[in-house]
Coordinates of C-alpha atoms and ligand atoms in Angstrom, one line a residue:
X1 CA 78.6 -87.9 96.8
X2 CA 75.9 -85.6 98.3
X3 CA 72.3 -86.0 97.6
X4 CA 71.5 -83.7 94.6
X5 CA 68.0 -83.2 93.4
X6 CA 66.6 -84.3 90.3
X7 CA 65.9 -81.7 88.1
X8 CA 62.2 -80.8 87.7
X9 CA 62.3 -80.9 83.6
X10 CA 63.5 -83.7 80.9
X11 CA 63.7 -82.9 77.4
X12 CA 62.0 -85.2 74.9
X13 CA 63.6 -88.3 73.2
X14 CA 67.3 -88.8 73.7
X15 CA 69.0 -92.5 74.4
X16 CA 70.3 -94.3 77.2
X17 CA 73.5 -95.8 75.8
X18 CA 76.7 -97.3 76.7
X19 CA 79.0 -94.5 77.3
X20 CA 82.5 -96.1 77.3
X21 CA 84.3 -93.8 79.6
X22 CA 86.0 -95.6 82.2
X23 CA 88.7 -96.8 79.4
X24 CA 90.3 -93.1 79.1
X25 CA 89.6 -92.3 82.7
X26 CA 91.9 -95.0 84.2
X27 CA 94.9 -93.2 83.9
X28 CA 95.8 -89.4 84.9
X29 CA 95.9 -86.5 82.9
X30 CA 99.4 -86.7 81.0
X31 CA 101.4 -83.7 79.4
X32 CA 102.2 -84.8 75.6
X33 CA 105.8 -83.9 74.4
X34 CA 106.3 -81.0 72.1
X35 CA 106.7 -82.6 68.6
X36 CA 109.5 -81.4 65.8
X37 CA 106.9 -80.1 63.6
X38 CA 103.3 -78.5 64.1
X39 CA 100.7 -77.9 61.5
X40 CA 98.5 -74.5 62.3
X41 CA 95.2 -74.1 60.0
X42 CA 94.6 -70.5 59.8
X43 CA 91.0 -71.5 60.3
X44 CA 89.9 -73.3 63.4
X45 CA 86.8 -71.5 64.2
X46 CA 83.6 -70.1 63.3
X47 CA 83.8 -66.8 60.9
X48 CA 87.0 -66.0 58.8
X49 CA 90.3 -67.5 58.7
X50 CA 93.2 -65.6 60.7
X51 CA 95.6 -63.8 58.5
X52 CA 99.6 -64.8 59.2
X53 CA 101.5 -61.9 60.6
X54 CA 104.8 -64.2 60.2
X55 CA 106.8 -65.0 57.0
X56 CA 108.5 -68.2 56.3
X57 CA 111.8 -68.3 58.0
X58 CA 110.7 -66.0 61.1
X59 CA 112.0 -67.0 64.4
X60 CA 109.0 -67.2 66.8
X61 CA 108.6 -67.8 70.5
X62 CA 105.9 -69.6 72.6
X63 CA 102.8 -67.7 72.9
X64 CA 103.8 -65.2 70.0
X65 CA 100.7 -64.1 67.8
X66 CA 101.2 -65.6 64.4
X67 CA 98.1 -65.1 62.8
X68 CA 95.6 -62.2 63.7
X69 CA 91.8 -62.5 63.5
X70 CA 90.8 -60.9 60.0
X71 CA 87.2 -59.8 61.1
X72 CA 84.9 -59.5 64.3
X73 CA 84.0 -63.3 63.9
X74 CA 87.5 -64.9 63.8
X75 CA 90.3 -65.8 65.8
X76 CA 94.0 -65.1 66.6
X77 CA 96.6 -67.7 66.4
X78 CA 99.8 -68.2 68.4
X79 CA 102.8 -70.2 68.2
X80 CA 102.5 -73.3 70.5
X81 CA 106.3 -73.6 71.1
X82 CA 109.4 -71.7 70.0
X83 CA 110.9 -72.6 66.6
X84 CA 111.0 -71.3 63.2
X85 CA 108.2 -71.1 60.4
X86 CA 109.0 -73.3 58.0
X87 CA 106.1 -72.9 55.4
X88 CA 102.9 -71.2 55.0
X89 CA 100.6 -73.5 52.5
X90 CA 97.8 -75.6 51.9
X91 CA 97.9 -78.6 54.1
X92 CA 95.0 -81.6 54.8
X93 CA 93.1 -80.5 57.9
X94 CA 90.9 -82.8 59.8
X95 CA 87.4 -82.0 58.3
X96 CA 84.4 -84.0 57.1
X97 CA 85.1 -82.9 53.6
X98 CA 88.7 -84.1 53.4
X99 CA 89.7 -80.8 52.0
X100 CA 92.9 -78.7 52.4
X101 CA 93.4 -75.8 54.1
X102 CA 96.1 -72.8 54.4
X103 CA 98.2 -73.6 57.6
X104 CA 101.4 -72.4 59.3
X105 CA 103.9 -75.0 59.7
X106 CA 106.3 -74.3 62.6
X107 CA 109.3 -76.5 63.3
X108 CA 110.2 -76.5 66.8
X109 CA 113.5 -75.5 68.5
X110 CA 112.8 -78.1 71.4
X111 CA 113.4 -75.2 73.9
X112 CA 110.1 -74.2 74.1
X113 CA 110.9 -70.6 75.2
X114 CA 107.8 -68.2 76.1
X115 CA 107.5 -64.7 74.2
X116 CA 106.5 -61.8 76.0
X117 CA 103.0 -62.2 77.6
X118 CA 100.5 -59.4 78.7
X119 CA 100.1 -58.6 82.3
X120 CA 97.8 -60.8 84.3
X121 CA 94.4 -59.5 85.3
X122 CA 94.3 -60.7 88.9
X123 CA 91.9 -58.2 90.0
X124 CA 89.4 -58.9 87.4
X125 CA 86.6 -57.9 89.3
X126 CA 87.7 -54.1 89.3
X127 CA 88.3 -54.6 85.2
X128 CA 86.2 -53.6 82.8
X129 CA 84.1 -56.2 81.0
X130 CA 85.4 -54.9 77.4
X131 CA 88.8 -55.1 78.6
X132 CA 88.3 -58.8 79.7
X133 CA 86.7 -59.4 76.2
X134 CA 89.7 -57.7 74.6
X135 CA 91.9 -60.5 76.3
X136 CA 89.5 -63.1 75.3
X137 CA 90.2 -61.8 71.7
X138 CA 93.7 -61.7 72.0
X139 CA 94.2 -65.0 73.4
X140 CA 92.0 -66.7 70.7
X141 CA 89.7 -68.5 72.8
X142 CA 87.1 -70.2 71.0
X143 CA 84.2 -72.7 72.2
X144 CA 86.3 -75.7 73.3
X145 CA 83.1 -78.0 73.4
X146 CA 83.0 -78.4 69.8
X147 CA 81.3 -75.2 68.6
X148 CA 84.4 -73.2 68.4
X149 CA 82.7 -69.8 68.4
X150 CA 84.9 -67.0 69.2
X151 CA 84.2 -66.4 73.0
X152 CA 84.9 -62.8 72.8
X153 CA 81.9 -62.4 70.2
X154 CA 79.7 -64.9 72.1
X155 CA 80.0 -62.9 75.5
X156 CA 79.4 -59.6 73.9
X157 CA 76.3 -59.4 75.6
X158 CA 76.0 -55.8 75.4
X159 CA 72.1 -54.5 75.8
X160 CA 70.6 -57.5 77.2
X161 CA 70.3 -58.4 80.6
X162 CA 71.8 -62.1 81.4
X163 CA 70.3 -63.9 84.6
X164 CA 72.0 -66.9 84.5
X165 CA 75.2 -68.4 83.3
X166 CA 75.4 -72.3 82.3
X167 CA 78.6 -73.9 82.6
X168 CA 78.1 -77.2 80.1
X169 CA 79.7 -80.1 82.2
X170 CA 77.3 -82.4 80.9
X171 CA 80.2 -84.3 78.5
X172 CA 77.2 -86.5 77.5
X173 CA 78.5 -88.1 74.1
X174 CA 80.0 -91.8 74.7
X175 CA 83.7 -92.1 74.8
X176 CA 84.7 -88.3 75.5
X177 CA 86.3 -87.8 79.0
X178 CA 88.6 -84.4 78.4
X179 CA 86.2 -82.3 80.3
X180 CA 85.9 -84.9 83.0
X181 CA 89.5 -84.9 83.4
X182 CA 89.9 -81.4 83.4
X183 CA 87.3 -80.9 86.0
X184 CA 88.5 -83.8 88.2
X185 CA 92.3 -82.5 87.9
X186 CA 91.9 -78.6 87.6
X187 CA 88.4 -77.5 89.1
X188 CA 89.9 -74.1 90.4
X189 CA 90.8 -73.1 86.4
X190 CA 87.0 -73.9 85.8
X191 CA 85.5 -72.1 88.6
X192 CA 88.0 -69.1 88.5
X193 CA 86.9 -69.0 84.6
X194 CA 83.2 -69.1 85.8
X195 CA 83.7 -66.1 88.0
X196 CA 85.5 -64.2 85.5
X197 CA 82.6 -64.6 82.7
X198 CA 80.0 -64.3 85.4
X199 CA 81.5 -60.8 85.5
X200 CA 81.9 -59.9 82.0
X201 CA 78.2 -60.9 81.5
X202 CA 77.0 -59.4 85.0
X203 CA 75.1 -62.6 85.4
X204 CA 73.0 -63.0 88.7
X205 CA 73.6 -66.8 89.0
X206 CA 75.7 -69.4 87.7
X207 CA 74.6 -73.1 87.2
X208 CA 76.8 -76.1 86.3
X209 CA 75.0 -78.8 84.6
X210 CA 77.0 -82.2 85.1
X211 CA 75.7 -85.6 84.2
X212 CA 75.6 -88.1 87.3
X213 CA 78.3 -90.6 85.6
X214 CA 80.9 -88.0 86.6
X215 CA 81.1 -88.6 90.9
X216 CA 84.7 -87.7 91.1
X217 CA 84.2 -84.5 89.0
X218 CA 81.4 -83.6 91.0
X219 CA 83.0 -83.8 94.4
X220 CA 85.9 -81.6 92.7
X221 CA 83.8 -79.0 91.7
X222 CA 81.5 -79.1 94.7
X223 CA 84.8 -79.0 97.1
X224 CA 86.1 -75.9 95.4
X225 CA 82.4 -74.1 95.3
X226 CA 82.4 -74.6 99.1
X227 CA 86.0 -73.8 100.0
X228 CA 85.2 -70.3 98.3
X229 CA 81.7 -70.0 99.7
X230 CA 80.5 -69.3 96.2
X231 CA 76.4 -68.8 97.3
X232 CA 75.7 -67.8 93.7
X233 CA 76.9 -70.7 92.1
X234 CA 75.3 -74.4 91.8
X235 CA 75.8 -77.5 90.7
X236 CA 72.9 -79.5 89.0
X237 CA 73.4 -83.0 88.8
X238 CA 71.5 -84.6 85.4
X239 CA 70.7 -87.9 84.4
X240 CA 73.0 -89.6 82.5
X241 CA 71.1 -89.1 79.0
X242 CA 72.6 -88.4 75.4
X243 CA 72.1 -85.6 74.4
X244 CA 71.9 -83.6 77.6
X245 CA 75.0 -81.5 76.9
X246 CA 73.2 -79.9 73.6
X247 CA 73.0 -76.2 74.5
X248 CA 69.2 -75.8 74.3
X249 CA 68.5 -79.3 75.5
X250 CA 71.0 -78.1 78.8
X251 CA 69.1 -74.9 79.4
X252 CA 65.6 -76.9 79.6
X253 CA 67.0 -79.3 81.9
X254 CA 68.4 -76.7 84.7
X255 CA 65.6 -74.0 83.9
X256 CA 62.7 -75.0 82.3
X257 CA 63.2 -72.3 80.0
X258 CA 62.9 -73.2 76.2
X259 CA 65.0 -71.3 73.5
X260 CA 62.8 -70.3 70.8
X261 CA 63.2 -71.8 67.4
X262 CA 66.4 -70.6 65.9
X263 CA 66.7 -68.3 68.4
X264 CA 69.8 -67.8 71.1
X265 CA 69.8 -68.4 74.8
X266 CA 70.9 -64.7 75.1
X267 CA 67.1 -64.0 73.8
X268 CA 65.9 -65.6 77.3
X269 CA 68.7 -64.1 79.5
X270 CA 71.1 -66.9 79.3
X271 CA 74.8 -67.3 78.4
X272 CA 75.9 -71.1 78.0
X273 CA 79.9 -72.1 78.1
X274 CA 81.6 -75.0 77.9
X275 CA 84.0 -76.0 81.0
X276 CA 87.1 -76.0 78.9
X277 CA 86.6 -72.7 77.4
X278 CA 86.1 -71.5 81.0
X279 CA 89.5 -73.0 82.1
X280 CA 91.2 -71.2 78.9
X281 CA 89.5 -68.1 80.0
X282 CA 91.0 -67.9 83.5
X283 CA 94.4 -68.7 81.7
X284 CA 94.2 -65.7 79.7
X285 CA 93.2 -63.4 82.4
X286 CA 95.0 -64.7 85.5
X287 CA 98.1 -65.8 83.8
X288 CA 98.1 -64.0 80.4
X289 CA 98.5 -67.0 78.4
X290 CA 96.7 -67.4 75.0
X291 CA 95.4 -70.6 73.7
X292 CA 97.9 -73.0 72.6
X293 CA 97.1 -76.4 74.0
X294 CA 93.9 -78.1 75.0
X295 CA 92.9 -81.7 76.8
X296 CA 92.5 -84.2 74.0
X297 CA 90.9 -88.0 74.8
X298 CA 92.6 -90.5 72.9
X299 CA 90.4 -93.7 73.0
X300 CA 89.1 -97.0 71.6
X301 CA 90.0 -100.6 71.4
X302 CA 92.5 -99.6 68.6
X303 CA 94.8 -97.7 70.9
X304 CA 97.2 -99.1 73.2
X305 CA 97.1 -96.8 76.3
X306 CA 93.5 -95.1 76.0
X307 CA 93.6 -91.9 78.1
X308 CA 93.8 -87.8 78.2
X309 CA 96.4 -85.7 77.3
X310 CA 97.3 -82.0 77.3
X311 CA 98.3 -81.4 73.6
X312 CA 100.2 -78.3 71.8
X313 CA 97.7 -77.4 69.1
X314 CA 99.1 -78.4 65.9
X315 CA 100.6 -81.6 66.8
X316 CA 99.8 -84.7 64.5
X317 CA 97.4 -87.3 65.4
X318 CA 99.9 -89.8 64.8
X319 CA 102.6 -88.0 67.3
X320 CA 99.7 -88.6 69.9
X321 CA 99.0 -92.1 69.2
X322 CA 102.8 -92.9 69.6
X323 CA 102.5 -90.8 72.8
X324 CA 100.2 -93.5 74.0
X325 CA 102.0 -96.6 72.9
X326 CA 100.5 -96.7 69.6
X327 CA 97.7 -98.8 67.8
X328 CA 96.9 -102.2 68.7
X329 CA 96.0 -104.7 65.8
X330 CA 92.3 -104.0 66.1
X331 CA 92.6 -100.3 65.0
X332 CA 90.3 -99.8 61.9
X333 CA 89.1 -96.4 62.0
X334 CA 90.0 -93.2 63.2
X335 CA 87.2 -90.9 64.1
X336 CA 87.5 -87.3 65.3
X337 CA 84.8 -86.6 68.2
X338 CA 82.4 -88.8 69.3
X339 CA 80.8 -92.1 67.7
X340 CA 77.3 -89.7 67.5
X341 CA 78.5 -86.8 66.4
X342 CA 81.8 -87.2 65.0
X343 CA 83.3 -88.3 61.7
X344 CA 85.9 -90.6 59.8
X345 CA 88.9 -89.5 59.1
X346 CA 91.2 -90.6 56.1
X347 CA 94.5 -90.4 57.9
X348 CA 96.4 -89.6 61.0
X349 CA 98.9 -87.3 59.5
X350 CA 96.5 -84.1 60.3
X351 CA 97.0 -81.4 63.1
X352 CA 94.9 -81.3 66.4
X353 CA 92.9 -78.4 66.3
X354 CA 91.2 -76.1 68.8
X355 CA 88.0 -78.0 68.4
X356 CA 89.6 -81.4 68.8
X357 CA 88.1 -83.0 71.9
X358 CA 88.7 -86.6 71.0
X359 CA 90.0 -89.3 68.6
X360 CA 88.7 -92.9 68.7
X361 CA 91.0 -95.4 67.3
X362 CA 88.4 -97.8 66.8
X363 CA 88.0 -101.6 66.0
X364 CA 85.3 -102.7 63.5
X365 CA 83.2 -104.1 66.4
X366 CA 83.3 -100.8 68.1
X367 CA 82.4 -98.8 65.7
X368 CA 81.2 -100.9 62.7
X369 CA 81.4 -99.9 58.8
X370 CA 78.3 -98.2 57.6
X371 CA 75.6 -100.8 56.6
X372 CA 73.7 -100.2 53.1
X373 CA 70.7 -98.2 53.5
X374 CA 66.8 -99.7 52.8
X375 CA 64.1 -97.6 52.4
X376 CA 62.2 -95.6 55.3
X377 CA 59.3 -98.2 56.7
X378 CA 57.5 -95.3 58.5
X379 CA 58.2 -97.1 61.7
X380 CA 58.3 -93.5 63.8
X381 CA 61.3 -94.5 65.8
X382 CA 63.3 -91.5 64.8
X383 CA 60.6 -89.4 65.9
X384 CA 60.4 -90.8 69.6
X385 CA 63.8 -89.9 70.1
X386 CA 64.5 -86.5 68.7
X387 CA 65.6 -84.2 71.4
X388 CA 64.6 -81.2 69.1
X389 CA 61.0 -82.7 68.9
X390 CA 61.3 -82.4 64.9
X391 CA 60.1 -85.0 62.6
X392 CA 63.4 -86.6 61.3
X393 CA 61.5 -88.8 58.4
X394 CA 59.8 -85.9 57.1
X395 CA 62.9 -83.9 57.1
X396 CA 64.7 -86.7 55.0
X397 CA 62.1 -87.0 52.7
X398 CA 62.7 -83.2 52.1
X399 CA 65.9 -83.0 52.0
X400 CA 66.3 -85.9 49.9
X401 CA 64.1 -84.5 47.1
X402 CA 65.7 -80.9 47.7
X403 CA 62.3 -79.3 48.7
X404 CA 64.7 -77.4 50.8
X405 CA 61.8 -74.6 51.6
X406 CA 60.0 -77.6 53.1
X407 CA 62.8 -78.4 55.3
X408 CA 62.8 -75.1 56.8
X409 CA 59.3 -75.1 57.3
X410 CA 59.9 -78.2 59.3
X411 CA 62.4 -76.4 61.5
X412 CA 65.6 -77.9 59.7
X413 CA 67.6 -75.5 61.4
X414 CA 66.7 -76.8 65.2
X415 CA 68.4 -80.1 64.3
X416 CA 71.4 -80.1 66.3
X417 CA 72.8 -83.4 64.6
X418 CA 72.6 -85.4 67.8
X419 CA 72.6 -88.5 65.4
X420 CA 70.2 -90.0 67.9
X421 CA 67.2 -90.6 64.9
X422 CA 69.9 -92.5 62.7
X423 CA 71.2 -94.7 65.7
X424 CA 67.6 -95.9 65.9
X425 CA 66.6 -96.1 62.2
X426 CA 66.1 -100.2 61.2
X427 CA 66.6 -98.8 57.7
X428 CA 70.3 -97.8 58.4
X429 CA 69.7 -94.3 56.9
X430 CA 72.2 -92.1 57.1
X431 CA 69.7 -89.1 58.3
X432 CA 71.9 -86.6 59.6
X433 CA 74.0 -86.8 56.3
X434 CA 71.0 -85.4 54.4
X435 CA 70.3 -82.8 57.1
X436 CA 73.8 -81.6 56.5
X437 CA 73.5 -81.7 53.0
X438 CA 70.1 -79.6 53.1
X439 CA 71.8 -77.3 55.4
X440 CA 74.7 -76.7 53.2
X441 CA 72.7 -76.0 50.0
X442 CA 70.4 -73.7 52.0
X443 CA 73.6 -71.8 53.3
X444 CA 75.0 -71.7 49.7
X445 CA 72.0 -70.4 48.2
X446 CA 71.8 -67.9 50.7
X447 CA 75.1 -66.6 50.1
X448 CA 74.4 -66.1 46.5
X449 CA 71.4 -64.5 47.0
X450 CA 73.1 -62.2 49.5
X451 CA 76.1 -61.9 46.8
X452 CA 73.7 -61.2 43.9
X453 CA 71.4 -58.7 46.4
X454 CA 74.9 -56.7 46.9
X455 CA 75.5 -56.3 43.2
X456 CA 72.1 -55.0 42.7
X457 CA 72.4 -52.7 45.3
X458 CA 75.7 -51.5 43.9
X459 CA 74.5 -51.5 40.3
X460 CA 71.3 -49.4 41.7
X461 CA 73.4 -47.0 43.3
X462 CA 75.9 -46.7 40.5
X463 CA 72.9 -45.8 38.1
X464 CA 71.5 -43.2 40.8
X465 CA 74.6 -41.6 41.3
X466 CA 75.0 -41.2 37.2
X467 CA 71.5 -39.9 37.1
X468 CA 72.0 -37.1 40.1
X469 CA 75.6 -36.0 38.1
X470 CA 73.7 -35.5 35.0
X471 CA 70.8 -33.8 36.9
X472 CA 73.3 -31.5 38.4
X473 CA 75.4 -30.8 35.1
X474 CA 71.8 -29.8 33.3
X475 CA 70.9 -27.2 36.5
X476 CA 74.6 -25.8 36.0
X477 CA 73.8 -25.3 32.1
X478 CA 70.2 -23.9 32.9
X479 CA 71.6 -21.4 35.1
X480 CA 74.3 -20.0 32.8
X481 CA 71.9 -19.5 30.0
X482 CA 69.7 -17.8 32.4
X483 CA 72.4 -15.5 33.6
X484 CA 73.0 -14.7 30.1
X485 CA 69.6 -14.4 28.7
X486 CA 69.2 -11.7 31.5
X487 CA 69.1 -7.9 30.4
X488 CA 71.8 -5.8 31.5
X489 CA 70.6 -2.6 33.1
X490 CA 71.6 -0.5 29.9
X491 CA 69.6 -2.5 27.6
X492 CA 70.9 -3.7 24.5
X493 CA 73.2 -6.8 23.5
X494 CA 74.3 -8.4 26.9
X495 CA 77.4 -9.8 25.4
X496 CA 78.2 -6.5 24.1
X497 CA 77.5 -4.8 27.7
X498 CA 79.7 -6.9 29.6
X499 CA 82.8 -6.3 26.8
X500 CA 81.9 -2.7 27.4
X501 CA 81.9 -3.0 30.8
X502 CA 85.3 -5.2 30.9
X503 CA 87.1 -2.3 28.8
X504 CA 86.0 0.2 30.7
X505 CA 87.5 -1.5 33.8
X506 CA 90.7 -1.8 32.0
X507 CA 90.8 2.1 30.9
X508 CA 90.4 3.1 34.6
X509 CA 92.9 0.3 35.9
X510 CA 95.8 1.9 33.6
X511 CA 94.7 5.7 34.3
X512 CA 95.2 4.7 37.9
X513 CA 98.8 3.1 37.1
X514 CA 99.7 6.2 35.2
X515 CA 103.0 8.0 36.6
X516 CA 102.7 11.5 38.4
X517 CA 104.8 13.7 35.5
X518 CA 102.8 12.2 32.9
X519 CA 99.6 13.1 34.8
X520 CA 100.7 16.8 35.2
X521 CA 98.3 17.9 32.2
X522 CA 96.2 20.4 31.5
X523 CA 94.7 20.1 34.6
X524 CA 97.7 21.5 36.4
X525 CA 98.7 24.1 33.7
X526 CA 96.4 26.9 35.3
X527 CA 98.3 26.8 38.5
X528 CA 101.6 27.4 36.8
X529 CA 100.5 30.1 34.7
X530 CA 99.6 31.6 38.2
X531 CA 103.0 31.2 39.5
X532 CA 104.3 32.7 36.3
Ligands
SF4_601 S1 63.3 -94.6 61.8 FE1 64.1 -94.5 60.0 S2 62.6 -96.0 58.8 FE2 61.6 -95.5 60.8 S3 60.4 -93.8 60.0 FE3 62.4 -92.9 60.9 S4 63.7 -92.8 59.1 FE4 61.9 -94.1 58.6
SF4_602 S1 69.9 -85.4 64.3 FE1 68.2 -83.5 64.4 S2 66.6 -84.6 63.5 FE2 67.7 -86.4 64.1 S3 67.3 -87.0 66.3 FE3 69.0 -85.4 66.3 S4 68.0 -83.1 66.3 FE4 66.3 -84.9 65.7

């Protein structure tokens, strides 16, 4: 591996933890089979749930649209294989709440037949960025690094100048290796997607931020960049430190630029995208294929053959585990995501969704059961490791006492929920759970306030409309009275004058309609006398 200079900047805090990545990287990428049944939640992204465009009993083809984005911030959903829609109903999903959500259940016909797809846009450099964004919207692409924000919305940078596109290849969380595997095996897709994105947002340069614990991926990407002679694209190898893949942390590591509190990278001329998302972009633009599968890491001491698989969205975790030889006797806990930011699942009969990057079937020794918390001893360890430079123990006190204004004063929304503070806390306080609770409460009250404001505005609008209608009615009445009150030119009673005028008009009309013989009256008689 060539020498890469150390980045000039480093973020505050963070942790050096055992990465447990080698276990799932020992085997090559595998294609998982198509299961007999797929469960596709309508909400797999940030924003509004998609709306089904199929009905129970419909036959569908692979890649066919089955649910349409219902709002600007929403995402399309396509059939991952051919088959029949057998149910549209609430089903349990992989979510920390353990709740169910509306899903389309598809029974596979085993033939995996593709439906009609849009034409590839090979010459994307000539294409209008708005058309390319529309293609990403059609393909239902969302951030595959875990954020699941619709990519067509994130890449709409109209009115902003983007200097730098950053590809997030850090994959800093222990156990997760799906991006590493993708970059080793399909570096061309990652680079193609990066170039398409660069064209969409007109970025001057592309930086790929990758941790130094991925030498094979670094070599594969560098070879691809060199082979294409891409001078405006550069790999930046960063030290292995969790959470270097946090968006704000990576931006700072690569550029020294700090994204403002509660601000977006766009505000400092930067767009950041995960490498798996860029590969999906290449698939949608260059091959006309929607997002219907993804690479998933399945690892931990509880699974027989840890590794990475390309999996159809909607496949159940149990099918995945069976693909990898089943559970071992040590399997005790099932985690979705990594051990730092992931959450425990109560069942493996849940579907893989667009945001599922990793499942860990863990032994008790690997990921121990939560220990009961003791009171905070104010040791300050959490402050030392917080990459967002917050005061985690203060946030904890405010969240615990439901003082949500204070949590916001202490920048709660800059917390990236990385879990560093909870990891080092000697009192084993589940700090991140308190921050999530506080955020949820604040969002709920903001929604309530917005609803109340909306209702108040509607009421005020309704009242104003009634008042305006009444004023208009009064004005019409006044005008009518005014006309009636006015004296006619002849003087006297205006009502009588109006009746007289009407009678005169009727008499004149009658006279005009009288037949000619009737009209030979006294006026013609002198002429007749003359002739006689
Ligand atoms: S690490 Fe835990 S015990 Fe120490 S100050 Fe932070 S919250 Fe308190
Ligand atoms: S979870 Fe939040 S408060 Fe804790 S270390 Fe990470 S960013 Fe800081």
